[in-house]
């Protein structure tokens, strides 16, 4: 088994391990989000059924402007956070040394998402190759485009 196959299998299993995926949330909530730099952010959204605050840590795919962040739903339109921000686009985010910033989430069109994904793949080719393989292994389907959301701070 090659090194990349091992990484893909381990990464796919990690994406499906709830406690591991949720561990960074506690670091952000303790004020330690700066440890992840500006490549990750914690998104606080509202549960569409419960109305309670929910949290997820996601990779920042792009920063088209200083007050904008593009994030991707690696598990497609069925991701709970994605469905929640469609229902209520008023969110808060924390990234780097910035905490609890009000923002609005706007779903991107397929064309906008494709362009953002191409931009990410061009700027981070090694990361994209590993991430794409991991997502495909975890979801069991090929990645052609992924739903993305533009976060614009208030």
Tab-separated table of C-alpha atoms in Angstrom:
chain	number	residue	atom	x	y	z
A	1	UNK	CA	0.000	0.000	0.000
A	2	UNK	CA	1.454	3.357	-1.010
A	3	UNK	CA	1.861	6.284	1.368
A	4	UNK	CA	-0.879	8.278	-0.403
A	5	UNK	CA	-3.342	5.353	-0.118
A	6	UNK	CA	-2.653	5.121	3.611
A	7	UNK	CA	-3.175	8.887	3.982
A	8	UNK	CA	-6.437	8.664	2.019
A	9	UNK	CA	-7.814	5.815	4.135
A	10	UNK	CA	-6.742	7.375	7.429
A	11	UNK	CA	-8.047	10.788	6.360
A	12	UNK	CA	-11.391	9.356	5.261
A	13	UNK	CA	-11.764	7.524	8.572
A	14	UNK	CA	-10.825	10.718	10.466
A	15	UNK	CA	-13.529	12.668	8.593
A	16	UNK	CA	-16.063	10.100	9.806
A	17	UNK	CA	-14.838	10.143	13.435
A	18	UNK	CA	-17.082	12.623	15.246
A	19	UNK	CA	-14.912	13.317	18.319
A	20	UNK	CA	-11.841	13.918	16.162
A	21	UNK	CA	-13.613	16.265	13.755
A	22	UNK	CA	-15.159	18.180	16.663
A	23	UNK	CA	-11.947	18.494	18.725
A	24	UNK	CA	-10.857	21.818	17.140
A	25	UNK	CA	-14.169	23.399	18.203
A	26	UNK	CA	-13.087	23.241	21.838
A	27	UNK	CA	-9.776	24.896	21.019
A	28	UNK	CA	-11.605	27.754	19.283
A	29	UNK	CA	-14.078	28.084	22.154
A	30	UNK	CA	-11.135	28.292	24.584
A	31	UNK	CA	-9.673	31.185	22.557
A	32	UNK	CA	-6.950	29.074	20.940
A	33	UNK	CA	-8.165	29.304	17.334
A	34	UNK	CA	-5.028	31.254	16.446
A	35	UNK	CA	-3.174	27.921	16.586
A	36	UNK	CA	-4.803	27.050	13.253
A	37	UNK	CA	-3.877	30.328	11.569
A	38	UNK	CA	-6.096	31.747	8.859
A	39	UNK	CA	-6.585	28.516	6.856
A	40	UNK	CA	-9.371	27.326	9.187
A	41	UNK	CA	-12.365	28.992	10.788
A	42	UNK	CA	-15.025	28.037	13.270
A	43	UNK	CA	-18.535	28.622	11.990
A	44	UNK	CA	-21.338	29.139	14.500
A	45	UNK	CA	-24.706	28.506	12.890
A	46	UNK	CA	-28.233	27.868	14.125
A	47	UNK	CA	-29.821	24.432	14.039
A	48	UNK	CA	-32.683	24.579	11.553
A	49	UNK	CA	-34.928	22.342	13.677
A	50	UNK	CA	-33.734	23.025	17.214
A	51	UNK	CA	-32.815	26.701	16.952
A	52	UNK	CA	-29.744	26.019	19.103
A	53	UNK	CA	-26.205	27.177	18.300
A	54	UNK	CA	-24.102	24.665	16.374
A	55	UNK	CA	-20.385	24.743	15.606
A	56	UNK	CA	-18.127	23.345	12.913
A	57	UNK	CA	-14.486	23.997	11.964
A	58	UNK	CA	-13.884	24.281	8.213
A	59	UNK	CA	-11.034	25.063	5.865
A	60	UNK	CA	-11.021	28.471	4.196
A	61	UNK	CA	-10.872	27.813	0.459
A	62	UNK	CA	-10.407	31.439	-0.587
A	63	UNK	CA	-10.381	35.038	0.649
A	64	UNK	CA	-11.730	37.095	-2.292
A	65	UNK	CA	-11.758	40.252	-0.121
A	66	UNK	CA	-10.620	41.132	3.427
A	67	UNK	CA	-14.188	40.737	4.747
A	68	UNK	CA	-14.997	37.559	2.786
A	69	UNK	CA	-14.331	33.856	3.321
A	70	UNK	CA	-15.180	30.986	0.982
A	71	UNK	CA	-15.837	27.620	2.636
A	72	UNK	CA	-16.704	24.266	1.094
A	73	UNK	CA	-19.023	21.446	2.064
A	74	UNK	CA	-16.874	18.369	1.460
A	75	UNK	CA	-19.849	16.104	2.116
A	76	UNK	CA	-22.078	17.956	-0.324
A	77	UNK	CA	-25.501	19.432	0.253
A	78	UNK	CA	-26.323	16.869	2.954
A	79	UNK	CA	-23.875	18.350	5.485
A	80	UNK	CA	-25.811	19.548	8.500
A	81	UNK	CA	-23.958	22.875	8.716
A	82	UNK	CA	-24.664	23.538	5.027
A	83	UNK	CA	-28.373	22.821	5.430
A	84	UNK	CA	-28.472	25.009	8.536
A	85	UNK	CA	-26.905	28.060	6.858
A	86	UNK	CA	-29.362	27.702	3.966
A	87	UNK	CA	-32.184	27.884	6.514
A	88	UNK	CA	-30.632	30.769	8.498
A	89	UNK	CA	-27.747	32.633	6.812
A	90	UNK	CA	-26.948	34.806	9.851
A	91	UNK	CA	-23.839	33.217	11.346
A	92	UNK	CA	-20.784	34.054	13.455
A	93	UNK	CA	-17.229	33.040	12.695
A	94	UNK	CA	-13.909	32.868	14.500
A	95	UNK	CA	-10.570	32.669	12.728
A	96	UNK	CA	-7.018	33.426	13.788
A	97	UNK	CA	-7.247	36.047	16.530
A	98	UNK	CA	-10.755	37.210	15.505
A	99	UNK	CA	-13.619	35.862	17.608
A	100	UNK	CA	-17.399	35.715	17.211
A	101	UNK	CA	-17.653	37.962	14.139
A	102	UNK	CA	-21.168	38.423	12.713
A	103	UNK	CA	-21.455	37.431	9.065
A	104	UNK	CA	-23.923	36.418	6.397
A	105	UNK	CA	-23.638	33.115	4.520
A	106	UNK	CA	-24.536	33.100	0.832
A	107	UNK	CA	-24.536	29.860	-1.179
A	108	UNK	CA	-22.422	30.107	-4.304
A	109	UNK	CA	-23.648	29.015	-7.731
A	110	UNK	CA	-22.208	25.859	-9.301
A	111	UNK	CA	-20.166	28.040	-11.660
A	112	UNK	CA	-18.777	30.155	-8.793
A	113	UNK	CA	-17.988	26.992	-6.814
A	114	UNK	CA	-16.205	25.395	-9.763
A	115	UNK	CA	-14.054	28.504	-10.267
A	116	UNK	CA	-13.226	28.686	-6.547
A	117	UNK	CA	-12.309	24.989	-6.518
A	118	UNK	CA	-10.069	25.440	-9.566
A	119	UNK	CA	-8.420	28.417	-7.852
A	120	UNK	CA	-7.833	26.348	-4.695
A	121	UNK	CA	-6.444	23.405	-6.695
A	122	UNK	CA	-4.087	25.742	-8.550
A	123	UNK	CA	-2.837	27.455	-5.359
A	124	UNK	CA	-2.646	24.301	-3.212
A	125	UNK	CA	-2.129	21.370	-5.630
A	126	UNK	CA	-0.692	18.895	-3.122
A	127	UNK	CA	-3.334	19.669	-0.495
A	128	UNK	CA	-6.110	19.439	-3.099
A	129	UNK	CA	-4.934	16.069	-4.441
A	130	UNK	CA	-4.884	14.594	-0.937
A	131	UNK	CA	-8.147	16.251	0.088
A	132	UNK	CA	-9.961	15.205	-3.089
A	133	UNK	CA	-8.854	11.588	-2.685
A	134	UNK	CA	-9.889	11.635	0.981
A	135	UNK	CA	-13.326	13.120	0.250
A	136	UNK	CA	-13.898	10.640	-2.577
A	137	UNK	CA	-12.934	7.729	-0.322
A	138	UNK	CA	-15.123	8.997	2.539
A	139	UNK	CA	-18.180	9.706	0.373
A	140	UNK	CA	-17.777	6.942	-2.190
A	141	UNK	CA	-18.324	9.299	-5.124
A	142	UNK	CA	-16.079	11.380	-7.373
A	143	UNK	CA	-15.581	15.069	-6.692
A	144	UNK	CA	-16.424	17.176	-9.708
A	145	UNK	CA	-17.734	20.202	-7.864
A	146	UNK	CA	-18.627	20.863	-4.263
A	147	UNK	CA	-21.174	23.246	-2.762
A	148	UNK	CA	-19.506	26.381	-1.428
A	149	UNK	CA	-20.625	29.272	0.709
A	150	UNK	CA	-19.395	32.859	0.763
A	151	UNK	CA	-19.231	34.338	4.252
A	152	UNK	CA	-19.280	38.139	4.350
A	153	UNK	CA	-18.612	39.834	7.685
A	154	UNK	CA	-20.824	42.713	8.769
